[in-house]
Coordinates of C-alpha atoms in Angstrom, one line a residue:
I19 CA -2.0 9.2 16.5
F20 CA -3.9 6.5 14.5
L21 CA -5.4 5.5 17.9
S22 CA -7.4 8.7 18.3
G23 CA -8.5 8.5 14.8
T24 CA -9.8 5.2 15.5
V25 CA -11.9 6.9 18.6
I26 CA -12.9 9.6 16.3
V27 CA -14.3 6.9 13.7
L28 CA -16.1 5.2 16.4
T29 CA -18.2 8.1 18.0
A30 CA -18.4 9.7 14.7
G31 CA -22.2 11.1 14.4
N32 CA -21.7 12.2 10.8
L33 CA -19.9 12.2 7.6
V34 CA -17.6 15.2 8.6
S35 CA -16.7 13.4 11.6
L36 CA -16.2 10.2 9.7
I37 CA -14.0 11.8 7.3
A38 CA -12.0 13.6 9.9
G39 CA -11.3 10.4 11.9
R40 CA -10.3 8.7 8.8
I41 CA -7.5 11.5 8.0
V42 CA -6.1 11.4 11.5
Q43 CA -6.1 7.4 11.3
G44 CA -4.1 7.9 7.7
I45 CA -1.5 10.3 9.3
G46 CA -1.2 8.1 12.1
A47 CA -0.8 4.9 9.7
A48 CA 1.7 6.5 7.5
S49 CA 4.4 7.1 10.3
I50 CA 4.4 3.4 11.1
D51 CA 6.3 2.0 8.0
P52 CA 9.0 4.6 8.0
L53 CA 9.6 4.3 11.8
C54 CA 9.7 0.6 11.7
L55 CA 12.0 0.5 9.0
A56 CA 14.6 2.9 10.3
L57 CA 14.5 0.6 13.7
I58 CA 15.4 -2.5 11.6
S59 CA 18.1 -0.9 9.8
D60 CA 19.7 0.6 12.7
L61 CA 19.2 -2.2 15.2
F62 CA 20.2 -5.2 12.6
P63 CA 23.5 -5.8 10.5
L64 CA 23.0 -5.8 6.7
Q65 CA 23.0 -9.6 6.9
E66 CA 20.4 -10.2 9.2
W67 CA 18.1 -7.5 7.4
G68 CA 16.6 -10.5 5.4
K69 CA 15.1 -12.3 8.9
A70 CA 14.4 -9.3 10.4
M71 CA 12.3 -7.7 7.5
S72 CA 10.4 -11.0 7.2
I73 CA 9.1 -11.3 10.7
W74 CA 8.1 -7.3 10.5
N75 CA 6.5 -7.8 7.2
S76 CA 4.5 -10.9 8.1
G77 CA 2.6 -8.9 10.8
A78 CA 0.5 -7.1 8.2
P79 CA -0.9 -9.8 6.3
F80 CA -1.4 -12.1 9.6
S81 CA -3.4 -9.3 11.1
S82 CA -5.3 -9.1 8.0
M83 CA -6.3 -12.8 8.2
L84 CA -7.8 -12.1 11.4
G85 CA -9.4 -8.6 10.5
F86 CA -10.9 -9.7 7.2
V87 CA -12.7 -12.6 8.8
L88 CA -13.8 -10.5 11.9
G89 CA -14.9 -7.6 10.0
G90 CA -17.0 -9.6 7.6
F91 CA -18.8 -11.2 10.7
L92 CA -19.4 -7.7 12.4
V93 CA -20.8 -6.2 9.4
D94 CA -23.1 -9.0 8.5
Y95 CA -24.6 -9.1 12.2
L96 CA -23.9 -6.0 13.9
G97 CA -23.2 -2.9 11.3
W98 CA -20.1 -1.6 10.1
Q99 CA -19.6 1.1 12.8
A100 CA -18.7 -2.1 14.9
I101 CA -15.4 -3.1 13.1
F102 CA -13.5 -0.1 14.7
G103 CA -14.0 -1.5 18.4
P104 CA -11.7 -4.0 18.1
V105 CA -9.1 -1.7 16.4
V106 CA -9.0 0.5 19.5
L107 CA -8.5 -2.6 21.6
V108 CA -5.8 -3.8 19.2
G109 CA -4.4 0.0 19.2
I110 CA -4.0 -0.2 23.0
V111 CA -2.1 -3.5 22.9
A112 CA 0.4 -2.0 20.3
L113 CA 1.0 1.2 22.0
L114 CA 2.0 -0.9 25.1
A115 CA 3.9 -3.3 23.2
V116 CA 6.1 -0.4 21.7
L117 CA 6.5 1.3 25.2
W118 CA 7.9 -1.9 26.9
Q119 CA 9.8 -3.8 24.0
V120 CA 11.1 -1.1 21.6
P121 CA 14.5 0.2 22.5
A122 CA 14.5 3.9 23.4
P123 CA 16.1 6.1 20.5
T124 CA 20.0 7.0 20.9
G125 CA 19.4 10.6 20.5
L126 CA 16.9 13.2 20.2
A127 CA 15.5 15.7 17.6
P128 CA 17.4 18.6 17.4
P129 CA 16.6 22.1 19.2
G130 CA 13.7 24.0 17.0
F131 CA 13.0 20.6 15.2
L132 CA 9.4 21.4 14.5
R133 CA 10.1 25.1 13.3
N134 CA 12.6 24.2 10.8
F135 CA 10.5 21.1 9.5
D136 CA 9.8 21.4 5.7
W137 CA 6.1 22.6 6.0
N138 CA 6.0 24.2 3.1
G139 CA 7.6 21.2 1.1
T140 CA 4.7 18.9 2.9
L141 CA 1.9 21.3 2.1
L142 CA 3.3 21.1 -1.8
L143 CA 3.5 17.7 -2.2
A144 CA 0.0 17.0 -0.7
G145 CA -1.5 19.4 -3.0
A146 CA 0.1 17.8 -5.8
I147 CA -1.0 14.5 -5.0
T148 CA -4.4 15.2 -4.1
M149 CA -4.8 17.3 -7.6
L150 CA -3.5 14.3 -9.3
V151 CA -5.9 12.0 -7.4
F152 CA -8.9 14.7 -8.1
F153 CA -7.9 14.4 -11.8
V154 CA -8.3 10.8 -12.0
S155 CA -11.6 11.0 -10.2
S156 CA -12.8 14.0 -11.4
Q157 CA -16.4 13.4 -12.1
S158 CA -17.4 13.4 -8.3
I159 CA -15.1 16.6 -7.7
T160 CA -15.6 19.3 -10.7
G161 CA -18.6 17.2 -12.3
R162 CA -16.5 16.6 -15.7
P163 CA -16.1 12.8 -16.6
N164 CA -12.8 11.1 -14.7
L165 CA -9.7 11.9 -16.5
T166 CA -10.7 14.7 -18.7
D167 CA -10.4 17.9 -16.1
W168 CA -6.8 18.7 -17.3
R169 CA -7.2 21.8 -15.1
L170 CA -6.6 19.3 -12.1
A171 CA -4.0 17.4 -13.9
L172 CA -2.0 21.1 -14.8
A173 CA -2.4 22.3 -11.1
G174 CA -1.1 18.7 -9.9
M175 CA 1.9 19.4 -12.2
I176 CA 2.7 22.8 -11.3
L177 CA 2.7 21.8 -7.7
F178 CA 4.9 18.9 -8.1
A179 CA 7.2 21.3 -10.3
A180 CA 6.9 23.8 -7.5
F181 CA 7.9 21.2 -4.7
Y182 CA 10.8 20.1 -6.8
G183 CA 12.4 23.5 -7.1
W184 CA 11.6 24.3 -3.4
E185 CA 13.3 20.9 -2.1
R186 CA 16.6 21.7 -4.1
R187 CA 16.9 24.8 -2.4
Q188 CA 15.9 23.4 1.3
R189 CA 19.1 22.6 3.8
V190 CA 16.6 20.1 5.7
P191 CA 14.3 19.1 2.9
L192 CA 11.2 16.6 3.2
V193 CA 12.6 14.5 0.5
A194 CA 16.3 14.3 0.4
L195 CA 16.8 14.0 -3.6
R196 CA 20.3 13.0 -3.4
I197 CA 18.7 9.8 -1.8
F198 CA 17.6 9.0 -5.6
S199 CA 21.3 8.8 -6.6
Y200 CA 21.8 5.7 -4.4
P201 CA 21.9 2.4 -6.2
N202 CA 19.0 0.7 -7.0
F203 CA 17.0 3.2 -4.8
S204 CA 14.8 4.9 -7.4
R205 CA 14.1 1.7 -9.3
A206 CA 13.4 -0.2 -6.5
G207 CA 11.2 2.6 -4.8
L208 CA 9.2 2.5 -8.2
G209 CA 9.1 -1.3 -8.0
A210 CA 7.5 -0.9 -4.7
A211 CA 4.6 1.6 -5.8
L212 CA 3.6 -0.6 -8.3
R213 CA 3.5 -3.8 -6.3
M214 CA 1.4 -1.7 -3.7
F215 CA -0.9 -0.1 -6.5
T216 CA -1.4 -4.1 -7.4
L217 CA -2.0 -5.4 -4.1
S218 CA -4.1 -2.3 -2.7
G219 CA -5.8 -2.1 -6.3
F220 CA -7.2 -6.2 -6.0
V221 CA -7.8 -5.8 -2.1
F222 CA -10.2 -2.9 -2.8
F223 CA -11.9 -4.7 -6.1
A224 CA -12.0 -8.1 -4.8
P225 CA -14.7 -7.9 -2.5
L226 CA -16.9 -6.2 -5.5
Y227 CA -15.7 -8.7 -7.9
L228 CA -17.0 -11.6 -5.2
T229 CA -20.4 -9.7 -4.6
D230 CA -21.4 -8.9 -7.9
I231 CA -20.0 -11.6 -9.8
H232 CA -20.4 -14.6 -7.6
G233 CA -23.1 -13.5 -5.2
L234 CA -21.2 -14.0 -2.0
N235 CA -21.9 -12.6 1.4
A236 CA -19.6 -10.3 3.6
S237 CA -18.5 -13.4 6.0
V238 CA -17.7 -15.6 2.8
I239 CA -15.8 -12.9 1.1
G240 CA -13.8 -12.2 4.3
F241 CA -12.9 -15.6 4.6
L242 CA -11.7 -15.4 0.8
I243 CA -9.8 -12.4 1.4
L244 CA -8.4 -13.9 4.6
L245 CA -6.7 -16.7 2.1
H246 CA -5.0 -14.1 -0.1
A247 CA -3.8 -12.5 3.4
G248 CA -2.5 -16.1 4.1
G249 CA -0.5 -16.4 1.3
L250 CA 0.9 -12.8 1.4
F251 CA 2.0 -14.1 5.3
L252 CA 3.5 -17.3 4.0
T253 CA 5.8 -15.9 1.6
M254 CA 6.5 -12.5 3.5
R255 CA 7.4 -14.7 6.2
L256 CA 9.7 -16.6 4.3
G257 CA 11.1 -14.0 2.0
G258 CA 14.5 -13.9 3.7
A259 CA 15.1 -17.4 3.2
L260 CA 13.8 -17.1 -0.2
A261 CA 15.9 -14.5 -0.9
H262 CA 19.0 -16.2 0.5
R263 CA 18.3 -19.4 -1.6
W264 CA 17.1 -18.0 -5.0
G265 CA 18.7 -14.4 -5.0
D266 CA 16.8 -10.9 -4.6
E267 CA 17.0 -10.6 -8.4
R268 CA 14.8 -13.4 -9.3
L269 CA 12.3 -13.0 -6.9
A270 CA 11.8 -9.3 -7.6
R271 CA 11.2 -10.4 -11.3
F272 CA 9.2 -13.6 -10.6
G273 CA 6.9 -12.0 -7.8
P274 CA 5.1 -9.5 -10.0
L275 CA 4.7 -12.2 -13.2
V276 CA 2.9 -14.8 -10.6
Q277 CA 0.6 -11.5 -9.8
A278 CA 0.1 -10.7 -13.3
A279 CA -0.7 -14.5 -14.1
T280 CA -3.3 -14.7 -11.5
L281 CA -5.2 -11.5 -12.1
L282 CA -5.3 -12.6 -16.2
F283 CA -6.4 -16.0 -14.8
L284 CA -9.2 -14.6 -12.7
A285 CA -10.1 -12.4 -15.6
Q286 CA -10.8 -15.4 -18.0
L287 CA -13.3 -17.0 -15.3
P288 CA -17.2 -16.7 -16.2
A289 CA -19.5 -15.9 -13.6
T290 CA -20.4 -19.7 -13.3
A291 CA -17.0 -20.7 -12.4
P292 CA -16.4 -23.3 -9.3
L293 CA -15.4 -21.2 -6.4
G294 CA -12.5 -23.2 -5.9
L295 CA -10.9 -21.9 -9.2
V296 CA -11.2 -18.6 -7.9
I297 CA -10.1 -19.4 -4.5
V298 CA -6.7 -20.9 -6.4
G299 CA -6.5 -17.7 -8.3
I300 CA -6.8 -15.3 -5.0
V301 CA -4.3 -17.4 -3.2
V302 CA -1.6 -17.7 -5.4
N303 CA -1.8 -14.2 -6.2
G304 CA -1.2 -13.6 -2.6
L305 CA 1.7 -15.9 -2.4
G306 CA 3.1 -13.9 -5.6
G307 CA 2.5 -10.5 -3.9
G308 CA 4.3 -11.3 -0.8
S309 CA 7.4 -12.9 -2.2
Y310 CA 9.4 -10.3 -2.8
L311 CA 8.9 -7.3 -0.8
V312 CA 12.1 -8.2 1.2
S313 CA 13.9 -8.1 -1.7
L314 CA 12.7 -4.7 -3.1
T315 CA 13.4 -3.2 0.7
R316 CA 16.9 -4.5 0.4
F317 CA 17.5 -3.1 -3.1
G318 CA 16.5 0.2 -1.6
L319 CA 17.6 0.6 1.3
G320 CA 20.8 -1.8 1.4
H321 CA 23.3 0.9 0.2
T322 CA 22.0 3.6 2.2
P323 CA 24.5 5.2 4.7
P324 CA 23.3 4.5 8.3
A325 CA 23.5 8.2 9.0
E326 CA 20.5 8.6 6.6
S327 CA 18.5 5.5 6.9
G328 CA 15.5 7.0 8.6
I329 CA 15.2 9.6 5.8
A330 CA 15.6 6.7 3.2
A331 CA 13.1 4.7 5.0
G332 CA 10.8 7.5 5.0
V333 CA 11.0 8.5 1.2
F334 CA 10.9 4.6 0.2
S335 CA 7.9 4.3 2.4
M336 CA 6.5 7.4 0.7
L337 CA 6.9 5.7 -2.4
R338 CA 5.2 2.5 -1.6
F339 CA 2.2 4.4 -0.4
T340 CA 2.0 6.3 -3.6
G341 CA 0.8 2.9 -5.1
V342 CA -1.4 2.7 -1.9
I343 CA -3.3 5.9 -3.1
F344 CA -3.6 5.4 -6.7
G345 CA -4.6 1.5 -6.9
P346 CA -8.0 1.7 -5.7
V347 CA -8.6 5.0 -7.0
I348 CA -7.7 4.0 -10.4
A349 CA -9.5 0.7 -10.2
G350 CA -12.6 2.3 -8.9
V351 CA -13.0 4.7 -11.9
M352 CA -12.1 1.8 -14.3
L353 CA -15.0 -0.2 -13.0
Q354 CA -17.2 2.6 -13.1
F355 CA -16.4 3.4 -16.7
G356 CA -17.1 -0.3 -17.6
L357 CA -20.2 -0.7 -15.7
D358 CA -21.7 2.7 -17.6
Q359 CA -21.2 1.0 -20.6
P360 CA -23.8 -1.2 -22.5
W361 CA -22.0 -4.2 -21.4
P362 CA -22.5 -7.3 -19.0
A363 CA -21.2 -6.3 -15.5
L364 CA -18.3 -9.0 -15.7
V365 CA -16.6 -7.6 -18.9
A366 CA -16.3 -4.5 -16.5
Y367 CA -14.9 -6.4 -13.9
Q368 CA -12.3 -8.4 -16.4
L369 CA -11.3 -5.1 -17.6
V370 CA -10.1 -4.0 -14.2
L371 CA -8.4 -7.5 -13.6
R372 CA -6.6 -6.6 -17.0
M373 CA -5.5 -3.4 -15.9
I374 CA -4.1 -4.4 -12.6
A375 CA -2.4 -7.3 -14.4
G376 CA -0.9 -4.8 -16.7
V377 CA 0.6 -2.8 -13.8
A378 CA 2.0 -6.1 -12.1
F379 CA 3.6 -7.1 -15.6
L380 CA 5.2 -3.4 -15.8
G381 CA 6.5 -3.9 -12.1
A382 CA 8.3 -6.9 -13.5
L383 CA 10.1 -5.0 -16.3
I384 CA 10.9 -2.4 -13.9
N385 CA 12.5 -4.8 -11.4
W386 CA 14.1 -6.8 -14.4
R387 CA 17.0 -4.1 -14.1
L388 CA 17.7 -4.2 -10.3
R389 CA 21.0 -5.7 -9.6
E390 CA 22.6 -7.0 -6.5

């Protein structure tokens, strides 16, 4: 599905086709995480989860290390459309790797799965999230200032309430609400959402910050984002070993505090700050962001019955990617608000950095109550 969406984007001749392709890409990409988590929980015993998840989690930042640099080069010299060509090639390689290396499932979906799938719940949840995203960025949707069109917020809350009521009555719901009663699941899921809010908000925001405040071009920015991804890769790869040595509780608390501290550090830098200081903040932020994902995942899924590992992994991934949805949106809205004020541009960017730091600190507070 993701590969099909990439082909649509690569051949898009207008904005509608481009958006449609990106939607298809998103549908495909959204399915990868829960499937991988379910496979790990099924194929590996609990004591080996840390090692398995460390290897799996390190894949995304490792590919980002290459992707950001290659993407910056392609944008500078060939145009933005060129960045989707390598994605098609990588998608083909990934598809072949899955066909040849991933064990076949032990069972098939029951007859009538698609007919009995909770399509109504899916539409209600998608509608609720969409309305809340529209509320945050209402100026581009309804023309009212961002965060002021309460009709959208009310519609989102009504749809969420309808979704909750619908799910409680379903025999096979989209989101099995009983999963939230498992030890640590809700807190770990919320902590994972705040972590992804912090990461995605910063990764969206960093290229704008580096361009407008420090005057860097796309190639240099790609290299700096590579360094951030390198920090993520290093601590994600070592996440299992770090958790074994220091404990999941400590990592879950320490990681977001490192993220918050580095964001506040960057917010204090003047526009004339040496590039080396900016690099230090970016790299250490990546190290903090990657250090505790394994711990949060073990907290969230460690007490899940094997028969429900796939369902729990899907819900946990959904919670994580809620942060991916709202991080860039809220960061963008807040940045636009700051730029619309009679302030220097640096002040607007500092405002966003402090906001993201606050979210990271909130994540540390949530994670503080997790218990092994």
